[in-house]
Amino acid sequence: MGFENLLQGMSVAFTPLNLLACFVGVLLGTVVGILPGLGSPATVAMLLPLTTSMNPTSALIMMTGIFYGAKYGGSTTSILLNLPGEPSSVVTCLDGYQMARQGRAGPALGIAAIASFVAGTFGVVALMLVAPPLSQFALRFGPPEYFGLMMIGLTLVVFLGEGSPIKSLVSCVIGLLLSIVGADVFTAESRFTFGQVELLDGIDLIVASVGIFAIGEILVNIEQGLSTTLLRVPKGIRNLLPSRQDLKDCRFAFLNGSAVGFFAGTIPGGGATIASFLSYAIEKAVSRRPEKFGTGVPEGVAAPEAANNSETGGALVPLLTLGLPSSNTTAILLAGLTVWGLRPGPLLIQENPDLFWGLVASMYIGNVMLLILNLPLVPLFAQIMRLPMYVMYPLIAGISMVGVYSVANSVFDLWMLVGFGILGYAMRKLGFPAAPLILSMVLGRRLELALRQSLMMSQGVLSIFFTRWLSALLIATAVLVLLIALARRAFKR
Amino acid sequence: MKRADIVSGLVVAAAGLLIMQQAATLTYRDEFGPGPGLLPYWLGWILFALAVIQVALAVRSGGEPSTDSVSNKGRVLVVIGGFVAMVAAIEAIGFIASFGLLSFFLVYVVERRSLPRAAAVAVALVLGFLLVFRVFLPIPLP
């Protein structure tokens, strides 16, 4: 494994057909990433039947292009409209939208594009270098270890919330409760569905996050009477791109996001959403100005954007080395590998070196394509902020509704959207932070699954979490993180 | 915020009790291990306890009176009414027509712009949506 293999991959990726497949993939990915609801899993699933006649390498290059291209596009509406295009872009709303409100939409979009490029490239390099050993490590994760991992995720609530820690915890518990709505995974017993068949599948994260952030934002702005205010957009291309100081401020965030995202991607169930929350929390914890987070700091955009892009490289590790999917999109890609006549598993790379190294090389090329596609569009997208707010309101409402409807083609989801909009408005007015609610919605189902599987394994004995070294280590880390966070808060007072 | 914290704390406490009551109807434990009622039952308890702490803290500390005006809250209620009417109308008249009406309503009634301007914004947005979601991206509209 090394430079020769990469050269071999380049010779595969640079054929006209594979270059075209890569370009079509990243372009489609960017477009679907912008629209909330229609994420990469749906697009890859829709296009899979069309690739059966393609050669496996080109098909995989195109489908993977959609996967990482969607991560690029997801940040655009988060920054401009407070409307997360992908669940993993929810965190980008926190600082990205505030930057846009301050007339810095261009730099925010530029930082998102650069972070995506840096992290995407980091993810590919890491995929190339550490795929096999990391995949063996990820295999050590059983239910108790997942539970420990989810506990670490939940302790992030303390870092994410501003103001009252009690209100952060209330948001967190409400998120956990929302995550368990629907049919129970073990017994199919319906929980908190109140007779609504549409709720049996649970509450989709995109419906909740678009409602709370986008619709909630419309209601708050209307109450504050921002209707006549045009948001500032500075003139001149130089003012529309990140400054040298912005990039300097983001140095650690690029690195932190890239590393956290890749690691989270390698663990089945880790996912880009968790990675983006985790990197944001780490960035805030180590920052010299944590109190500024949420008010529009570039690091608050760079860290989550880097994490959700680097996660793509990480997610391909268990898929290509073990044949294990770690997310919805990689599960569909796994189906694709079978459809294209390949045998996913530990021998995939050995038996198909052209496919693996061609894919790795195409991801380098795809990341460059995405940067070239996205950076010139920054000034164009930033002009959206010039629209008067009375045009923005129906525009945001319309995009939110189309996006949410596209999740399951259900009008019921639109009712939920309005409901979550009202909840988001009430939370903002009453000082309950929204980020802990969304984070715990992401973690809730997996946390419960891990908890119950572990207790089934041990026949109800709690010591299973402490007798396995990795699980004990993870839970101890969660407790330590929580204590440090609480001590820091108490010390500040 | 003091009064708002007390009221919201009481609402959350009531929600916690309701969740506990609902969770009590679910299986808490079965022959294989913990059942579907385990987590919601304890989450209901935690929610209730947190809400009680919030109310106690709000009662103990002083707070600043709310500065929100009644008329602004009225605007929010009108907009919520607009969203509800739009979703209700979708199944009868389709997304495009109800979205056009919502746009007109938001610009003319809520934002109090002139009638021609409101109509122009509504028509422009509808045409834009048709172009993007029907022509460029064949996405099913509600």
PDB file of C-alpha atoms in Angstrom, chain A residues 31 35 38 164 166-167 169-170 173-174 176-177 180 184 187 189-192 194 215 218-228 390-391 393-395 397-399 401-402 405-406 409 411 414-415 418 422 425 428-432 444 447-448 451-452 455-456 459-460, chain B residues 1 4-5 8 12 19 22-23 25-27 29-30 32-40 43-44 46-47 50-51 53-54 57 68-69 72-73 75-76 79-80 83-84 86-88 90-91 95 99 102-103 106-107 110-111 113 117 121 125 129 133 137 139-142:
ATOM      1  CA  VAL A  31     -27.576  20.041  -5.593  1.00  0.00           C
ATOM      2  CA  LEU A  35     -32.311  20.918  -0.570  1.00  0.00           C
ATOM      3  CA  LEU A  38     -33.510  14.981  -0.238  1.00  0.00           C
ATOM      4  CA  SER A 164     -29.069  27.626  32.248  1.00  0.00           C
ATOM      5  CA  ILE A 166     -31.087  22.896  33.667  1.00  0.00           C
ATOM      6  CA  LYS A 167     -32.701  24.151  30.468  1.00  0.00           C
ATOM      7  CA  LEU A 169     -30.781  19.175  30.201  1.00  0.00           C
ATOM      8  CA  VAL A 170     -34.542  19.643  29.707  1.00  0.00           C
ATOM      9  CA  VAL A 173     -34.436  14.844  27.725  1.00  0.00           C
ATOM     10  CA  ILE A 174     -37.144  16.136  25.354  1.00  0.00           C
ATOM     11  CA  LEU A 176     -34.410  11.657  23.869  1.00  0.00           C
ATOM     12  CA  LEU A 177     -38.167  11.288  24.307  1.00  0.00           C
ATOM     13  CA  ILE A 180     -38.228   6.976  20.972  1.00  0.00           C
ATOM     14  CA  ASP A 184     -40.287  -0.343  19.458  1.00  0.00           C
ATOM     15  CA  THR A 187     -41.337  -5.744  20.333  1.00  0.00           C
ATOM     16  CA  GLU A 189     -45.099  -2.038  20.577  1.00  0.00           C
ATOM     17  CA  SER A 190     -46.080   1.515  19.599  1.00  0.00           C
ATOM     18  CA  ARG A 191     -44.871   4.278  21.880  1.00  0.00           C
ATOM     19  CA  PHE A 192     -46.301   7.814  22.102  1.00  0.00           C
ATOM     20  CA  PHE A 194     -51.379   8.509  19.961  1.00  0.00           C
ATOM     21  CA  ILE A 215     -39.762  27.944  10.737  1.00  0.00           C
ATOM     22  CA  ILE A 218     -39.264  33.039  10.669  1.00  0.00           C
ATOM     23  CA  LEU A 219     -41.560  33.408  13.683  1.00  0.00           C
ATOM     24  CA  VAL A 220     -38.873  35.032  15.841  1.00  0.00           C
ATOM     25  CA  ASN A 221     -37.885  37.466  13.063  1.00  0.00           C
ATOM     26  CA  ILE A 222     -41.491  38.424  12.411  1.00  0.00           C
ATOM     27  CA  GLU A 223     -42.003  39.109  16.095  1.00  0.00           C
ATOM     28  CA  GLN A 224     -38.854  41.227  16.211  1.00  0.00           C
ATOM     29  CA  GLY A 225     -40.103  43.210  13.204  1.00  0.00           C
ATOM     30  CA  LEU A 226     -37.113  42.491  10.979  1.00  0.00           C
ATOM     31  CA  SER A 227     -39.331  42.587   7.915  1.00  0.00           C
ATOM     32  CA  THR A 228     -37.986  45.847   6.522  1.00  0.00           C
ATOM     33  CA  TYR A 390     -40.692  39.830   3.308  1.00  0.00           C
ATOM     34  CA  VAL A 391     -39.502  37.804   0.292  1.00  0.00           C
ATOM     35  CA  TYR A 393     -40.098  34.458   4.712  1.00  0.00           C
ATOM     36  CA  PRO A 394     -42.241  32.731   2.053  1.00  0.00           C
ATOM     37  CA  LEU A 395     -39.090  31.538   0.278  1.00  0.00           C
ATOM     38  CA  ALA A 397     -41.242  28.424   4.263  1.00  0.00           C
ATOM     39  CA  GLY A 398     -41.668  27.048   0.726  1.00  0.00           C
ATOM     40  CA  ILE A 399     -38.228  25.389   0.551  1.00  0.00           C
ATOM     41  CA  MET A 401     -42.087  22.410   3.029  1.00  0.00           C
ATOM     42  CA  VAL A 402     -40.836  20.925  -0.250  1.00  0.00           C
ATOM     43  CA  TYR A 405     -42.366  16.576   2.097  1.00  0.00           C
ATOM     44  CA  SER A 406     -39.664  14.875   0.026  1.00  0.00           C
ATOM     45  CA  ASN A 409     -44.116  12.196   0.603  1.00  0.00           C
ATOM     46  CA  VAL A 411     -48.582  15.757   4.339  1.00  0.00           C
ATOM     47  CA  LEU A 414     -45.897  19.169   7.075  1.00  0.00           C
ATOM     48  CA  TRP A 415     -48.149  19.329  10.126  1.00  0.00           C
ATOM     49  CA  VAL A 418     -45.463  23.561  11.719  1.00  0.00           C
ATOM     50  CA  ILE A 422     -43.892  26.549  17.098  1.00  0.00           C
ATOM     51  CA  TYR A 425     -40.107  29.604  18.555  1.00  0.00           C
ATOM     52  CA  ARG A 428     -36.007  30.532  21.655  1.00  0.00           C
ATOM     53  CA  LYS A 429     -38.349  32.792  23.621  1.00  0.00           C
ATOM     54  CA  LEU A 430     -37.983  30.799  26.839  1.00  0.00           C
ATOM     55  CA  GLY A 431     -34.223  30.324  26.634  1.00  0.00           C
ATOM     56  CA  PHE A 432     -34.133  26.570  25.961  1.00  0.00           C
ATOM     57  CA  GLY A 444     -31.604   8.552  21.498  1.00  0.00           C
ATOM     58  CA  LEU A 447     -28.549   4.783  23.035  1.00  0.00           C
ATOM     59  CA  GLU A 448     -31.694   2.825  23.871  1.00  0.00           C
ATOM     60  CA  LEU A 451     -28.624  -0.142  26.529  1.00  0.00           C
ATOM     61  CA  ARG A 452     -31.249  -2.817  25.979  1.00  0.00           C
ATOM     62  CA  LEU A 455     -28.800  -5.655  29.399  1.00  0.00           C
ATOM     63  CA  MET A 456     -30.152  -8.578  27.374  1.00  0.00           C
ATOM     64  CA  GLN A 459     -29.515 -10.781  31.711  1.00  0.00           C
ATOM     65  CA  GLY A 460     -30.149  -7.456  33.379  1.00  0.00           C
TER      66      GLY A 460
ATOM     67  CA  MET B   1     -38.086  35.683  32.387  1.00  0.00           C
ATOM     68  CA  ALA B   4     -42.110  32.540  31.920  1.00  0.00           C
ATOM     69  CA  ASP B   5     -39.671  30.144  33.634  1.00  0.00           C
ATOM     70  CA  SER B   8     -42.757  26.718  31.275  1.00  0.00           C
ATOM     71  CA  VAL B  12     -42.696  20.611  31.384  1.00  0.00           C
ATOM     72  CA  ILE B  19     -45.010  10.630  29.941  1.00  0.00           C
ATOM     73  CA  GLN B  22     -48.118   6.704  29.351  1.00  0.00           C
ATOM     74  CA  ALA B  23     -44.872   4.769  29.870  1.00  0.00           C
ATOM     75  CA  THR B  25     -48.862   1.288  30.167  1.00  0.00           C
ATOM     76  CA  LEU B  26     -45.881  -0.114  28.213  1.00  0.00           C
ATOM     77  CA  THR B  27     -43.973  -3.290  29.036  1.00  0.00           C
ATOM     78  CA  ARG B  29     -39.506  -5.715  31.547  1.00  0.00           C
ATOM     79  CA  ASP B  30     -40.078  -8.965  29.666  1.00  0.00           C
ATOM     80  CA  PHE B  32     -35.604 -11.169  27.373  1.00  0.00           C
ATOM     81  CA  GLY B  33     -34.723  -8.126  29.442  1.00  0.00           C
ATOM     82  CA  PRO B  34     -35.775  -4.480  29.617  1.00  0.00           C
ATOM     83  CA  GLY B  35     -38.939  -3.637  27.693  1.00  0.00           C
ATOM     84  CA  PRO B  36     -40.046  -0.592  25.678  1.00  0.00           C
ATOM     85  CA  GLY B  37     -41.358   1.152  28.800  1.00  0.00           C
ATOM     86  CA  LEU B  38     -38.040   1.288  30.670  1.00  0.00           C
ATOM     87  CA  LEU B  39     -36.402   4.329  29.102  1.00  0.00           C
ATOM     88  CA  PRO B  40     -39.479   6.551  28.690  1.00  0.00           C
ATOM     89  CA  LEU B  43     -36.949   9.903  31.180  1.00  0.00           C
ATOM     90  CA  GLY B  44     -40.377  11.068  32.369  1.00  0.00           C
ATOM     91  CA  ILE B  46     -35.948  12.996  34.993  1.00  0.00           C
ATOM     92  CA  LEU B  47     -37.982  15.540  33.017  1.00  0.00           C
ATOM     93  CA  LEU B  50     -35.588  18.961  36.109  1.00  0.00           C
ATOM     94  CA  ALA B  51     -38.790  20.978  35.717  1.00  0.00           C
ATOM     95  CA  ILE B  53     -35.657  22.400  39.865  1.00  0.00           C
ATOM     96  CA  GLN B  54     -36.307  25.018  37.166  1.00  0.00           C
ATOM     97  CA  LEU B  57     -34.734  28.301  40.862  1.00  0.00           C
ATOM     98  CA  ASP B  68     -42.329  41.695  24.296  1.00  0.00           C
ATOM     99  CA  SER B  69     -45.288  43.664  23.081  1.00  0.00           C
ATOM    100  CA  ASN B  72     -45.815  41.448  18.058  1.00  0.00           C
ATOM    101  CA  LYS B  73     -47.095  38.222  19.599  1.00  0.00           C
ATOM    102  CA  ARG B  75     -48.292  38.875  14.400  1.00  0.00           C
ATOM    103  CA  VAL B  76     -46.687  35.562  15.307  1.00  0.00           C
ATOM    104  CA  VAL B  79     -48.346  33.775  10.782  1.00  0.00           C
ATOM    105  CA  ILE B  80     -48.866  30.442  12.568  1.00  0.00           C
ATOM    106  CA  PHE B  83     -49.016  28.109   8.012  1.00  0.00           C
ATOM    107  CA  VAL B  84     -51.841  25.982   9.435  1.00  0.00           C
ATOM    108  CA  MET B  86     -51.665  26.485   4.033  1.00  0.00           C
ATOM    109  CA  VAL B  87     -51.053  22.891   5.132  1.00  0.00           C
ATOM    110  CA  ALA B  88     -54.823  22.351   5.473  1.00  0.00           C
ATOM    111  CA  ILE B  90     -52.597  21.631   0.312  1.00  0.00           C
ATOM    112  CA  GLU B  91     -54.696  18.490   0.006  1.00  0.00           C
ATOM    113  CA  PHE B  95     -48.962  22.914  -3.043  1.00  0.00           C
ATOM    114  CA  PHE B  99     -47.932  28.348  -1.478  1.00  0.00           C
ATOM    115  CA  LEU B 102     -49.355  31.943   1.719  1.00  0.00           C
ATOM    116  CA  SER B 103     -46.748  34.153   0.020  1.00  0.00           C
ATOM    117  CA  LEU B 106     -47.316  36.999   4.363  1.00  0.00           C
ATOM    118  CA  VAL B 107     -46.381  39.981   2.189  1.00  0.00           C
ATOM    119  CA  VAL B 110     -48.456  40.387   7.738  1.00  0.00           C
ATOM    120  CA  GLU B 111     -45.843  42.693   6.201  1.00  0.00           C
ATOM    121  CA  ARG B 113     -46.844  45.824   1.539  1.00  0.00           C
ATOM    122  CA  ARG B 117     -46.070  44.180  -4.705  1.00  0.00           C
ATOM    123  CA  VAL B 121     -43.799  38.477  -5.002  1.00  0.00           C
ATOM    124  CA  LEU B 125     -42.020  32.797  -6.073  1.00  0.00           C
ATOM    125  CA  PHE B 129     -40.635  27.050  -7.520  1.00  0.00           C
ATOM    126  CA  PHE B 133     -38.884  21.797  -8.653  1.00  0.00           C
ATOM    127  CA  LEU B 137     -35.352  18.903 -10.251  1.00  0.00           C
ATOM    128  CA  ILE B 139     -39.170  16.392  -7.124  1.00  0.00           C
ATOM    129  CA  PRO B 140     -42.701  15.440  -6.033  1.00  0.00           C
ATOM    130  CA  LEU B 141     -44.462  18.475  -4.608  1.00  0.00           C
ATOM    131  CA  PRO B 142     -47.060  18.135  -1.836  1.00  0.00           C
TER     132      PRO B 142
END
